[in-house]
PDB file of C-alpha atoms in Angstrom:
ATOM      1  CA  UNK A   1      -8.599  14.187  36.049  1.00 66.00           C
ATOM      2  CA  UNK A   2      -7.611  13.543  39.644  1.00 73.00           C
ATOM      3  CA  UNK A   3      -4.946  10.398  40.447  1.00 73.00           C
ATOM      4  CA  UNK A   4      -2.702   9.468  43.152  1.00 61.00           C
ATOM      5  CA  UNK A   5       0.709   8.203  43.826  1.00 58.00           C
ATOM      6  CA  UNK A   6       2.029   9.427  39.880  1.00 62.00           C
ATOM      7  CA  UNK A   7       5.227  11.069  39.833  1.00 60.00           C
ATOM      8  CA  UNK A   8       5.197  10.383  35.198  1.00 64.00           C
ATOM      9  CA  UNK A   9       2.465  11.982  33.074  1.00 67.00           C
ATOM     10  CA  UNK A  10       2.315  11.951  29.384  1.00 68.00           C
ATOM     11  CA  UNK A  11       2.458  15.785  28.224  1.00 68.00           C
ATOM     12  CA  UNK A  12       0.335  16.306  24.936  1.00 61.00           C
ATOM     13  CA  UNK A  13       2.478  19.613  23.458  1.00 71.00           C
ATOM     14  CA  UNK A  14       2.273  18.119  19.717  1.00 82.00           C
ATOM     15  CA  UNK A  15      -0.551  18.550  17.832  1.00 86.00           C
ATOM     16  CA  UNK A  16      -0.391  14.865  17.033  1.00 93.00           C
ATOM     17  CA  UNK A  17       0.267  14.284  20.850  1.00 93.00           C
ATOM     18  CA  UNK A  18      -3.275  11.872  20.733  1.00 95.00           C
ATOM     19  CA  UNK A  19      -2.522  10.002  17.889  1.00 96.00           C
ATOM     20  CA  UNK A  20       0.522   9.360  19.248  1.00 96.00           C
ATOM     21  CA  UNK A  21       0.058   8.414  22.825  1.00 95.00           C
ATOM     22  CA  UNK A  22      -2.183   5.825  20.622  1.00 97.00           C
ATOM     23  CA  UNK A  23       0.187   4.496  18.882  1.00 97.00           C
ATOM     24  CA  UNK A  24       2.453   3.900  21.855  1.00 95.00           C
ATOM     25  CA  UNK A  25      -0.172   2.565  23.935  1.00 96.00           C
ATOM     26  CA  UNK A  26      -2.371   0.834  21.304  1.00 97.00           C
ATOM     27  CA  UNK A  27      -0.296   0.330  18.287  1.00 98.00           C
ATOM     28  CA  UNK A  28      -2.816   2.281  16.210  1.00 98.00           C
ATOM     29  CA  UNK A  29      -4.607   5.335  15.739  1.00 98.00           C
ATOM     30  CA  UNK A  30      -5.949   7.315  12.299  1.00 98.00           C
ATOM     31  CA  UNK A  31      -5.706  10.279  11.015  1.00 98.00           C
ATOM     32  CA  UNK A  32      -9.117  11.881   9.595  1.00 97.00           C
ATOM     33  CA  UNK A  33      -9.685  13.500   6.600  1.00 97.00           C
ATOM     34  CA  UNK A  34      -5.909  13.973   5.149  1.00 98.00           C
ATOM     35  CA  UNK A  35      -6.859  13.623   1.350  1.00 98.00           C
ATOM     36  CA  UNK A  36     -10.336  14.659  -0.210  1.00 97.00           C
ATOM     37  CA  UNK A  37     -12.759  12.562  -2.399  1.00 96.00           C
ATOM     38  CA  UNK A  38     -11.259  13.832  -5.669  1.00 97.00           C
ATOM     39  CA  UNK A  39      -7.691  12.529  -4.468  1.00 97.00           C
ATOM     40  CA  UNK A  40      -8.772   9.017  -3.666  1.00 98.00           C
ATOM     41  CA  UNK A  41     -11.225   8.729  -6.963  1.00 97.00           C
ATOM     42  CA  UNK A  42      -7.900   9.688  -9.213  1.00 98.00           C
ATOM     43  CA  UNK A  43      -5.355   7.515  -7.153  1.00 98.00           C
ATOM     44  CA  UNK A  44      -7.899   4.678  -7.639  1.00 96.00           C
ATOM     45  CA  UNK A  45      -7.964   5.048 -10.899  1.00 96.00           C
ATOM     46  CA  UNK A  46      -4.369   5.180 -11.394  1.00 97.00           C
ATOM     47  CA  UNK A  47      -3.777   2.123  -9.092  1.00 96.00           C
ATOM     48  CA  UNK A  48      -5.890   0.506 -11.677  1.00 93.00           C
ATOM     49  CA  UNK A  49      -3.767   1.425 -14.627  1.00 94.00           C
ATOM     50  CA  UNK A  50      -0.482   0.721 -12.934  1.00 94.00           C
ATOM     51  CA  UNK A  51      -1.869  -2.349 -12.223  1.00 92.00           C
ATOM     52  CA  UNK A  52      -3.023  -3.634 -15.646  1.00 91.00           C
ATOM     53  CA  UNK A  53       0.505  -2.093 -16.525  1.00 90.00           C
ATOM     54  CA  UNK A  54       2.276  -4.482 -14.204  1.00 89.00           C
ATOM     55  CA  UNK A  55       0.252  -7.378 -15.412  1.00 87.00           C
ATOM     56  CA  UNK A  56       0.855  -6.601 -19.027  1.00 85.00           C
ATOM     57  CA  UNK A  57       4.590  -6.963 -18.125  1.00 86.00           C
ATOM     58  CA  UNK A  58       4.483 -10.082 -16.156  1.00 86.00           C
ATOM     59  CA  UNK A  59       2.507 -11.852 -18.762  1.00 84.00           C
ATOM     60  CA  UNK A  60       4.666 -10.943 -21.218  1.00 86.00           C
ATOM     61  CA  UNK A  61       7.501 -12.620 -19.407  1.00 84.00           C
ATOM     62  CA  UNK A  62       4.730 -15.727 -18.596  1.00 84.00           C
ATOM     63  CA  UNK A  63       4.991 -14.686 -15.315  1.00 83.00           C
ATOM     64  CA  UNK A  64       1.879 -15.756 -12.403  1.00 79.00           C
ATOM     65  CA  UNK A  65       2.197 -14.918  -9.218  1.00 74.00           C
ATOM     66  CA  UNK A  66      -1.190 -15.307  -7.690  1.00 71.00           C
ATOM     67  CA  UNK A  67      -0.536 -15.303  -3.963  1.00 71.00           C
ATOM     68  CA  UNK A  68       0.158 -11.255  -4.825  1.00 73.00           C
ATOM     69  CA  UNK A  69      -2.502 -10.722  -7.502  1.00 74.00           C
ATOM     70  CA  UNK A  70      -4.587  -8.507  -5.642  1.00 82.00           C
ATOM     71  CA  UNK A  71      -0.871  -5.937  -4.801  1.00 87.00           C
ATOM     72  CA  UNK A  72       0.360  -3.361  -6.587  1.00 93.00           C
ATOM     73  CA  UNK A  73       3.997  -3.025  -5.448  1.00 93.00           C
ATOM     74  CA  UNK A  74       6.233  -0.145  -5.264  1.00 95.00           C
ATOM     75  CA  UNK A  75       3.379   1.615  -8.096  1.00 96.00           C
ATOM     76  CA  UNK A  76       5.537   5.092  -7.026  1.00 96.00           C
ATOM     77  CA  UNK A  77       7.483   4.259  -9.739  1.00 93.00           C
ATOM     78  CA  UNK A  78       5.327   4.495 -12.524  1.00 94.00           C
ATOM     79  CA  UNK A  79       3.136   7.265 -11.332  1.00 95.00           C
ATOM     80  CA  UNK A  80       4.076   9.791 -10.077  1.00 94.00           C
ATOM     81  CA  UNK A  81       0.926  10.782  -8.415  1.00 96.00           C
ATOM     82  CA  UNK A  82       2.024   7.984  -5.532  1.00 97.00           C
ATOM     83  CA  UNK A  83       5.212   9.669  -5.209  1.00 96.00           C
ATOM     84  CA  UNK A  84       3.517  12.670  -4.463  1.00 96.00           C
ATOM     85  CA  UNK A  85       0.970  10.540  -2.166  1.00 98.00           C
ATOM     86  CA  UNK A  86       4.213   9.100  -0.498  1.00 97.00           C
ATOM     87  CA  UNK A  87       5.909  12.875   0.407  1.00 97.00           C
ATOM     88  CA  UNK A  88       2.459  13.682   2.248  1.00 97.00           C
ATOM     89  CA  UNK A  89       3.209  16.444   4.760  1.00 96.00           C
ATOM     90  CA  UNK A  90       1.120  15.757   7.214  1.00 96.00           C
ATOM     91  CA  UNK A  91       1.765  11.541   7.404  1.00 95.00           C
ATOM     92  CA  UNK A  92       5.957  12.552   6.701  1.00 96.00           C
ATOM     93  CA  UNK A  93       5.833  14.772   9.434  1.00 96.00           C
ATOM     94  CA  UNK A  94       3.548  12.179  11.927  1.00 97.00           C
ATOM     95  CA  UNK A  95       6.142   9.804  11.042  1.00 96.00           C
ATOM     96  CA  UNK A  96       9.592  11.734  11.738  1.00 95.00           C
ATOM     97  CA  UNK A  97       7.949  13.165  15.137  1.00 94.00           C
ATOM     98  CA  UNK A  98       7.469   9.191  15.983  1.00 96.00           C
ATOM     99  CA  UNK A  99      10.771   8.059  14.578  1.00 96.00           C
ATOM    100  CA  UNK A 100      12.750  10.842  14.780  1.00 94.00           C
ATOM    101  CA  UNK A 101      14.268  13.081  11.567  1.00 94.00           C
ATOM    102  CA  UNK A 102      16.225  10.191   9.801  1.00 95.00           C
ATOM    103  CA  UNK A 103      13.988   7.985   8.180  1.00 97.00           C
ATOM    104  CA  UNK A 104      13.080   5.683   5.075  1.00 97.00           C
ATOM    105  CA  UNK A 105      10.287   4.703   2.915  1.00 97.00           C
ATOM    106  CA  UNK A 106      10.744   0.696   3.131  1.00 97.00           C
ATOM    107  CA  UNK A 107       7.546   0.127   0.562  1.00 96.00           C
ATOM    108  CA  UNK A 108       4.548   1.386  -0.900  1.00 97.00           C
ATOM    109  CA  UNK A 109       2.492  -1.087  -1.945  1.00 96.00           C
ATOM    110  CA  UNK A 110      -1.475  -0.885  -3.718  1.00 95.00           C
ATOM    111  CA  UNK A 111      -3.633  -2.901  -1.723  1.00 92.00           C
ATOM    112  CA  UNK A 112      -7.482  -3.772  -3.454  1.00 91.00           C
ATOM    113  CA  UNK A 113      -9.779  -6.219  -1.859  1.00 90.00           C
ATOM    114  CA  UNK A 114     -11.704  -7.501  -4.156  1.00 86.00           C
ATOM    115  CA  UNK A 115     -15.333  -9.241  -3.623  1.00 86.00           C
ATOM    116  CA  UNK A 116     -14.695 -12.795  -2.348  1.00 73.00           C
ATOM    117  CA  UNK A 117     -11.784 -13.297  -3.525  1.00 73.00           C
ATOM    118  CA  UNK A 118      -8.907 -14.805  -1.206  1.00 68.00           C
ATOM    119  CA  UNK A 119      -6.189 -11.941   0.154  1.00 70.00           C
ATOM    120  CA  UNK A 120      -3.135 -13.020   1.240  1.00 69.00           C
ATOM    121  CA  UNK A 121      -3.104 -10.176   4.214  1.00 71.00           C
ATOM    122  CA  UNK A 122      -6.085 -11.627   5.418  1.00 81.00           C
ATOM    123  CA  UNK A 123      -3.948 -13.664   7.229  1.00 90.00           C
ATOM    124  CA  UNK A 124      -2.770 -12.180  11.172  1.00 96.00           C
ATOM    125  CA  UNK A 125       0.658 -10.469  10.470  1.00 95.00           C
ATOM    126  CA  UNK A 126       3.243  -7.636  11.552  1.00 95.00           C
ATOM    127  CA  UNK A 127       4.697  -5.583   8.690  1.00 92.00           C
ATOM    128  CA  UNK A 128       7.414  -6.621   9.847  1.00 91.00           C
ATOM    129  CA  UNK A 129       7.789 -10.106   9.012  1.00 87.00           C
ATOM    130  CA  UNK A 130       8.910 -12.554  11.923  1.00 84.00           C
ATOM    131  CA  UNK A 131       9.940 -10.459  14.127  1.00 88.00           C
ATOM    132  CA  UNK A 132       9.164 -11.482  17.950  1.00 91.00           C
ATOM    133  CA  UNK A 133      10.757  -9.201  20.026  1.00 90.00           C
ATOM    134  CA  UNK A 134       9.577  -5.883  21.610  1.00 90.00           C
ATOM    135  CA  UNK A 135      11.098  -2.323  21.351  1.00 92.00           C
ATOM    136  CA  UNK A 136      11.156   0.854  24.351  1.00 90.00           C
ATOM    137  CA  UNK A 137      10.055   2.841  21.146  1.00 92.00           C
ATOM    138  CA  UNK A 138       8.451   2.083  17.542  1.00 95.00           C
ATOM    139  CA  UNK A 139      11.114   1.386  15.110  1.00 96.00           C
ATOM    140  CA  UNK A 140       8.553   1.673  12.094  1.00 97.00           C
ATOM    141  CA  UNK A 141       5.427   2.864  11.119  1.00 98.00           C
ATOM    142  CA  UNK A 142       3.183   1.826   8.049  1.00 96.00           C
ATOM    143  CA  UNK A 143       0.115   4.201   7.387  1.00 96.00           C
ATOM    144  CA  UNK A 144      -2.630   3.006   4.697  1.00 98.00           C
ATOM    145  CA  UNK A 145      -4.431   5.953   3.000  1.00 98.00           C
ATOM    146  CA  UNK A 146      -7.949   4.657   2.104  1.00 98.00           C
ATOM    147  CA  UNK A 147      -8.785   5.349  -0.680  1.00 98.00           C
ATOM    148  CA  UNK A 148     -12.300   4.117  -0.256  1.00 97.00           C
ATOM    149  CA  UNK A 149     -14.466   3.928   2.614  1.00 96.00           C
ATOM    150  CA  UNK A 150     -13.565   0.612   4.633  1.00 96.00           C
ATOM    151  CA  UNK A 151     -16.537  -0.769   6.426  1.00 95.00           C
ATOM    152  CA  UNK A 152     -16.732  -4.445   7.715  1.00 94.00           C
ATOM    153  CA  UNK A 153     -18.624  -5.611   4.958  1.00 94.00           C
ATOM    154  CA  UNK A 154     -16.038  -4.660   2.290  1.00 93.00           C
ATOM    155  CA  UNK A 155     -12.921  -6.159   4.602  1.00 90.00           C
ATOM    156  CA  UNK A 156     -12.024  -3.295   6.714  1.00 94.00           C
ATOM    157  CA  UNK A 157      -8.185  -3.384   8.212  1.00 96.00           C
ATOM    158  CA  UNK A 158      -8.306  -5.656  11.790  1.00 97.00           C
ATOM    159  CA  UNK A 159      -6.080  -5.298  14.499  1.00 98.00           C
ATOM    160  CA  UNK A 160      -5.184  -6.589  17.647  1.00 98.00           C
ATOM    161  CA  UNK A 161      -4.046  -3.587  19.898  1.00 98.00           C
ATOM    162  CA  UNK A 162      -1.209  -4.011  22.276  1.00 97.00           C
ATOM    163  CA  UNK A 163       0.055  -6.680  20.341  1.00 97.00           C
ATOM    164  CA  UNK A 164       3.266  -4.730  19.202  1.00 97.00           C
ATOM    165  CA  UNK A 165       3.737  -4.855  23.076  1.00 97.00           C
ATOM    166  CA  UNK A 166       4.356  -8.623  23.804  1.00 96.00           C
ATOM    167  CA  UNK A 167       7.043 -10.978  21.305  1.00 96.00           C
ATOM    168  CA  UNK A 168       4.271 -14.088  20.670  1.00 96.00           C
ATOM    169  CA  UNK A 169       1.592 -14.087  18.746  1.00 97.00           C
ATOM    170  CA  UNK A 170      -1.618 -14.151  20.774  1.00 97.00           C
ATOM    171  CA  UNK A 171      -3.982 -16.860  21.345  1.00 97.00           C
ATOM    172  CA  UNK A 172      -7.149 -17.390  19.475  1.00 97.00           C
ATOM    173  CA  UNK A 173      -9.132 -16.621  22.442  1.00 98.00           C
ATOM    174  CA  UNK A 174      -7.761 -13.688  22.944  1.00 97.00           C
ATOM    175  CA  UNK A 175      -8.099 -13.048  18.841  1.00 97.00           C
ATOM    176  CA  UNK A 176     -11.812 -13.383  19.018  1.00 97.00           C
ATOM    177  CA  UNK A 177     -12.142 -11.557  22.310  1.00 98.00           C
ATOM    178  CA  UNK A 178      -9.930  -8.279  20.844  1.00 98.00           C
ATOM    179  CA  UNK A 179      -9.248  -8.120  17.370  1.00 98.00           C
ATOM    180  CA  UNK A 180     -11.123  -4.817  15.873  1.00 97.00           C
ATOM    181  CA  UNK A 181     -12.183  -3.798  13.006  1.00 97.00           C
ATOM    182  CA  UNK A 182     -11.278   0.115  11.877  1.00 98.00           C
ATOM    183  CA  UNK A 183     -13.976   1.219  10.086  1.00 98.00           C
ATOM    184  CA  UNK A 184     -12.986   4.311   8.172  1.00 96.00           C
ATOM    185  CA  UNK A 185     -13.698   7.395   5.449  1.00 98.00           C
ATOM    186  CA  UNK A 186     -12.307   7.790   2.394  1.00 98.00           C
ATOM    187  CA  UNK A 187      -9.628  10.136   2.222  1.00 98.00           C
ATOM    188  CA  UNK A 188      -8.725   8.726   6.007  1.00 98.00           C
ATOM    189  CA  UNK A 189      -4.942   7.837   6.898  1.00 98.00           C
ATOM    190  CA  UNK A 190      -4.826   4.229   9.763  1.00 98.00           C
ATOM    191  CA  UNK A 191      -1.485   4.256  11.294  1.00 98.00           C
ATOM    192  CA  UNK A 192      -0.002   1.293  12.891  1.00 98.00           C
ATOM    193  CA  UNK A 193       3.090   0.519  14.997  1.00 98.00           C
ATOM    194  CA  UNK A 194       5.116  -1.895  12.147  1.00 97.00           C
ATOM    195  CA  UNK A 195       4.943  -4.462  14.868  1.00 97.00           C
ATOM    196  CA  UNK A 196       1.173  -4.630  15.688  1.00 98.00           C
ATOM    197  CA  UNK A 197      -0.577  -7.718  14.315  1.00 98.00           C
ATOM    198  CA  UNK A 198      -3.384  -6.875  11.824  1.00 97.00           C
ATOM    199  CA  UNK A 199      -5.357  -8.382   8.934  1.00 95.00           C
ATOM    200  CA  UNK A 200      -7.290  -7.521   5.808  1.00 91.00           C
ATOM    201  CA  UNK A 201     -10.869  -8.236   6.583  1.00 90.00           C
ATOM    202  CA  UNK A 202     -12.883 -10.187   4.005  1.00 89.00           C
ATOM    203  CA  UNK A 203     -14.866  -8.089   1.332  1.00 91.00           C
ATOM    204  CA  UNK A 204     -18.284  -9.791   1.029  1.00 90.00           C
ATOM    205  CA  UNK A 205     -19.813  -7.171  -0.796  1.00 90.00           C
ATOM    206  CA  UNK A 206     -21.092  -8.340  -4.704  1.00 86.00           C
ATOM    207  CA  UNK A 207     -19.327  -5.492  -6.503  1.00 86.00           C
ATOM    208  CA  UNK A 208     -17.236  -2.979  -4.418  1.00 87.00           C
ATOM    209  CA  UNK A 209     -14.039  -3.066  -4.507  1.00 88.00           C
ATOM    210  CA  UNK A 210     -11.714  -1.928  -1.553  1.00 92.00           C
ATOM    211  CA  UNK A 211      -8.394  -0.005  -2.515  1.00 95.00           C
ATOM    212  CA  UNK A 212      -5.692   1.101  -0.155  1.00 96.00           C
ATOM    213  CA  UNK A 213      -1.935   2.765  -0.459  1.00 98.00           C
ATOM    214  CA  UNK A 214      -0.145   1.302   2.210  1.00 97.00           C
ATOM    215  CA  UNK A 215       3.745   2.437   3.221  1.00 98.00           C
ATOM    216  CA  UNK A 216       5.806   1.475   5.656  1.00 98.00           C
ATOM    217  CA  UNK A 217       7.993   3.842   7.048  1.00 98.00           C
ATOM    218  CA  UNK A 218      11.167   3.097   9.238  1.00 97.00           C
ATOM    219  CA  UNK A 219      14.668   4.012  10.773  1.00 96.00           C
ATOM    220  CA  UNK A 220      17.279   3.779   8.133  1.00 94.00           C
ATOM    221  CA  UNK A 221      18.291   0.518   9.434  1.00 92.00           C
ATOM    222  CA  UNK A 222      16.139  -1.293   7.959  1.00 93.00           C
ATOM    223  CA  UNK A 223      16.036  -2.102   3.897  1.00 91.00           C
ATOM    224  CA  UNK A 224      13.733  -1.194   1.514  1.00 93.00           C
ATOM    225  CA  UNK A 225      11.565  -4.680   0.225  1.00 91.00           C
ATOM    226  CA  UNK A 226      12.216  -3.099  -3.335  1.00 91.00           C
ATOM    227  CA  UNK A 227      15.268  -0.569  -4.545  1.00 92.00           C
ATOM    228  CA  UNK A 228      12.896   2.224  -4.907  1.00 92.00           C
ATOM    229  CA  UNK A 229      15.428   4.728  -6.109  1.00 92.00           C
ATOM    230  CA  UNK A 230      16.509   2.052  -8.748  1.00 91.00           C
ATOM    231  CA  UNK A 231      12.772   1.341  -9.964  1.00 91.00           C
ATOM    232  CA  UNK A 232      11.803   4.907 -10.374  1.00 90.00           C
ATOM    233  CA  UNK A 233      14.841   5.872 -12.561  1.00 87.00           C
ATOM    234  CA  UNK A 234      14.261   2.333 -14.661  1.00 87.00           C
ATOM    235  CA  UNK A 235      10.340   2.978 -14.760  1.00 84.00           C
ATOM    236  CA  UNK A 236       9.632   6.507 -14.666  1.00 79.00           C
ATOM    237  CA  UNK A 237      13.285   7.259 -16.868  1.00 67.00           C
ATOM    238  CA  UNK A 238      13.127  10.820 -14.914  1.00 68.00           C
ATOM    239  CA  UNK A 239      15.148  13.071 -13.011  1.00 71.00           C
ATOM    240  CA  UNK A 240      13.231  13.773 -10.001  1.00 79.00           C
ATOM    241  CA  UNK A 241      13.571  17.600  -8.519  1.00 82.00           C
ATOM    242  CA  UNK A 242      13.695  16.316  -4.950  1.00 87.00           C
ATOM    243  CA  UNK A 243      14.382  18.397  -1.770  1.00 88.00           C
ATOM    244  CA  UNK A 244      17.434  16.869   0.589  1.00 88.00           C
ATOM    245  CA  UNK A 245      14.300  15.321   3.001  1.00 90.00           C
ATOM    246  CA  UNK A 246      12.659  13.967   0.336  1.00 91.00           C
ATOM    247  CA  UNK A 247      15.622  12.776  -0.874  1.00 91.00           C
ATOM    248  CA  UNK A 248      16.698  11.077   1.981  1.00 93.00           C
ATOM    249  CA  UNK A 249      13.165   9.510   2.906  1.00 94.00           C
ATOM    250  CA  UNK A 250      12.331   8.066  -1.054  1.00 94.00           C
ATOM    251  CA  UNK A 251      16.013   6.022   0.002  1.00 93.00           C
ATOM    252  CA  UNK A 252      18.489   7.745  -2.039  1.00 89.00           C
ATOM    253  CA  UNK A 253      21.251   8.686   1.035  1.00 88.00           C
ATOM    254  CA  UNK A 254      20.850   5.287   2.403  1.00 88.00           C
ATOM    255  CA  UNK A 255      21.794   3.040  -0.561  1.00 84.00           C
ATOM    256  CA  UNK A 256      24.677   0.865   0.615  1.00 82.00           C
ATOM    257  CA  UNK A 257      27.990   2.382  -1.233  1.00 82.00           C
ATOM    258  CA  UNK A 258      29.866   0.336  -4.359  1.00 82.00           C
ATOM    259  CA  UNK A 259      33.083   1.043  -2.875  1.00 86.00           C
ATOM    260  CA  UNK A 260      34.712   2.642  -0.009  1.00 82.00           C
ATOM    261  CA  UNK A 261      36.299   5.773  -2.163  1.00 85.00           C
ATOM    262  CA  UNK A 262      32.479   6.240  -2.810  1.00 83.00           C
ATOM    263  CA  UNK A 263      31.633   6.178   0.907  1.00 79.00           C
ATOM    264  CA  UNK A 264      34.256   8.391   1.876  1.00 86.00           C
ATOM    265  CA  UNK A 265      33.433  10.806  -1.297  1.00 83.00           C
ATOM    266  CA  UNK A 266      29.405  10.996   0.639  1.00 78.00           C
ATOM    267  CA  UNK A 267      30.715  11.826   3.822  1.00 80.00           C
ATOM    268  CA  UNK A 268      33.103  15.150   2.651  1.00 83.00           C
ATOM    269  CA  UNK A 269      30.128  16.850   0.545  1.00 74.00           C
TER     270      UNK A 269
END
């Protein structure tokens, strides 16, 4: 491609380079094809059970929370098929060539849109709750693996690209003008810039219901929405065998310290 009066080019040497040039420029891309169709029919099913698990719990406590009946939060810890679904290789390694090598899993969360029923995302939002400012370079990511296909009929993600761009929310004109639906495979991986508006589309479909796993994924200045390392040793009661990256990302090296002897005791291993 020919141009004039450029002295800056963007250089694609990583084999993500696309993706993310997209990212940077659109505040979303997706990755095809990263699990298979057995994968997402046996994470499905145990989003399900860690679900009714969940629910069991809470109604034993009398417990409703409907605004979040159709999450699953933090369900790593009590599978630990979404731990392994969390340590993917190829979204870990999208993420620290975004973000750079220190980084933390802030939440995992079970998404299912269920047949006309009201979702709480379907409301416009940034993962990062309100926040209006902009950043030279993405601070977080959060990557949904769908786990079915999403079409527009069964409330496929919407976005609004650019958007993690400029502080203020947009106008509706623009909103009706712009906002675009990702319609995606099974097995597929949409990444978004933490600070791009997007929405859960409505599922008007009769019976089908849409499931995702969605993470967000940022610099370890941020905090985690739940202690993860604290819910998997209360939930799972198990010694994970976890190499010092995994480690590190799951949120274990970035827990604030109970004392200052234990700070300085972290720093001289």
């Amino acid at each position: 491609m020919t141009n004039y009066g450029v002295d800056k080019t963007t250089n694609l040497v990583s084999p993500f380079a696309l993706e993310i040039e997209e990212i940077k420029r659109n505040g979303y891309t997706v990755l095809k094809d990263v699990l298979n169709r057995g994968d997402c029919a046996r994470l499905s099913e145990n989003l399900d059970d860690v679900k009714l698990k969940i629910d069991h719990k809470l109604a034993q406590k009398g417990i409703c929370f409907d605004k979040d009946a159709n999450n699953v939060r933090c369900p790593l810890a009590y599978d630990e098929s979404f731990i392994q679904l969390a340590l993917n290789d190829t979204v870990v390694s999208f993420c620290r060539e975004v973000l750079g090598k220190n980084i933390v899993l802030l939440m995992q969360n079970g998404v299912i849109n269920a047949p006309d029923t009201p979702q709480f995302q379907s409301n416009w939002h940034r993962d990062l709750n309100y926040q209006h400012f902009t950043s030279s370079i993405p601070l977080a990511l959060n990557f949904l693996f769908c786990l079915d296909d999403f079409t527009r009929s069964n409330g496929a993600t919407r976005v609004l690209p650019g958007t993690h761009l400029i502080e203020e929310f947009p106008s509706e004109k623009f909103i009706d003008k712009y906002a675009i639906d990702i319609e995606c495979k099974a097995g597929d991986v949409i990444i978004l810039d933490a600070m791009l508006f997007h929405a859960s589309g409505k599922n008007s479909t009769h019976n089908q219901k849409r499931r995702g796993i969605n993470h967000v994924v940022g610099k370890p200045f941020f905090a985690q929405q739940l202690d993860i390392p604290t819910m998997i040793q209360n939930h799972l009661h198990s010694e994970l065998d976890l190499d010092p990256g995994a480690f590190d990302y799951l949120g274990y090296r970035w827990r604030p310290s109970p004392s200052y002897e234990n700070w300085v005791e972290a720093r001289l291993k």
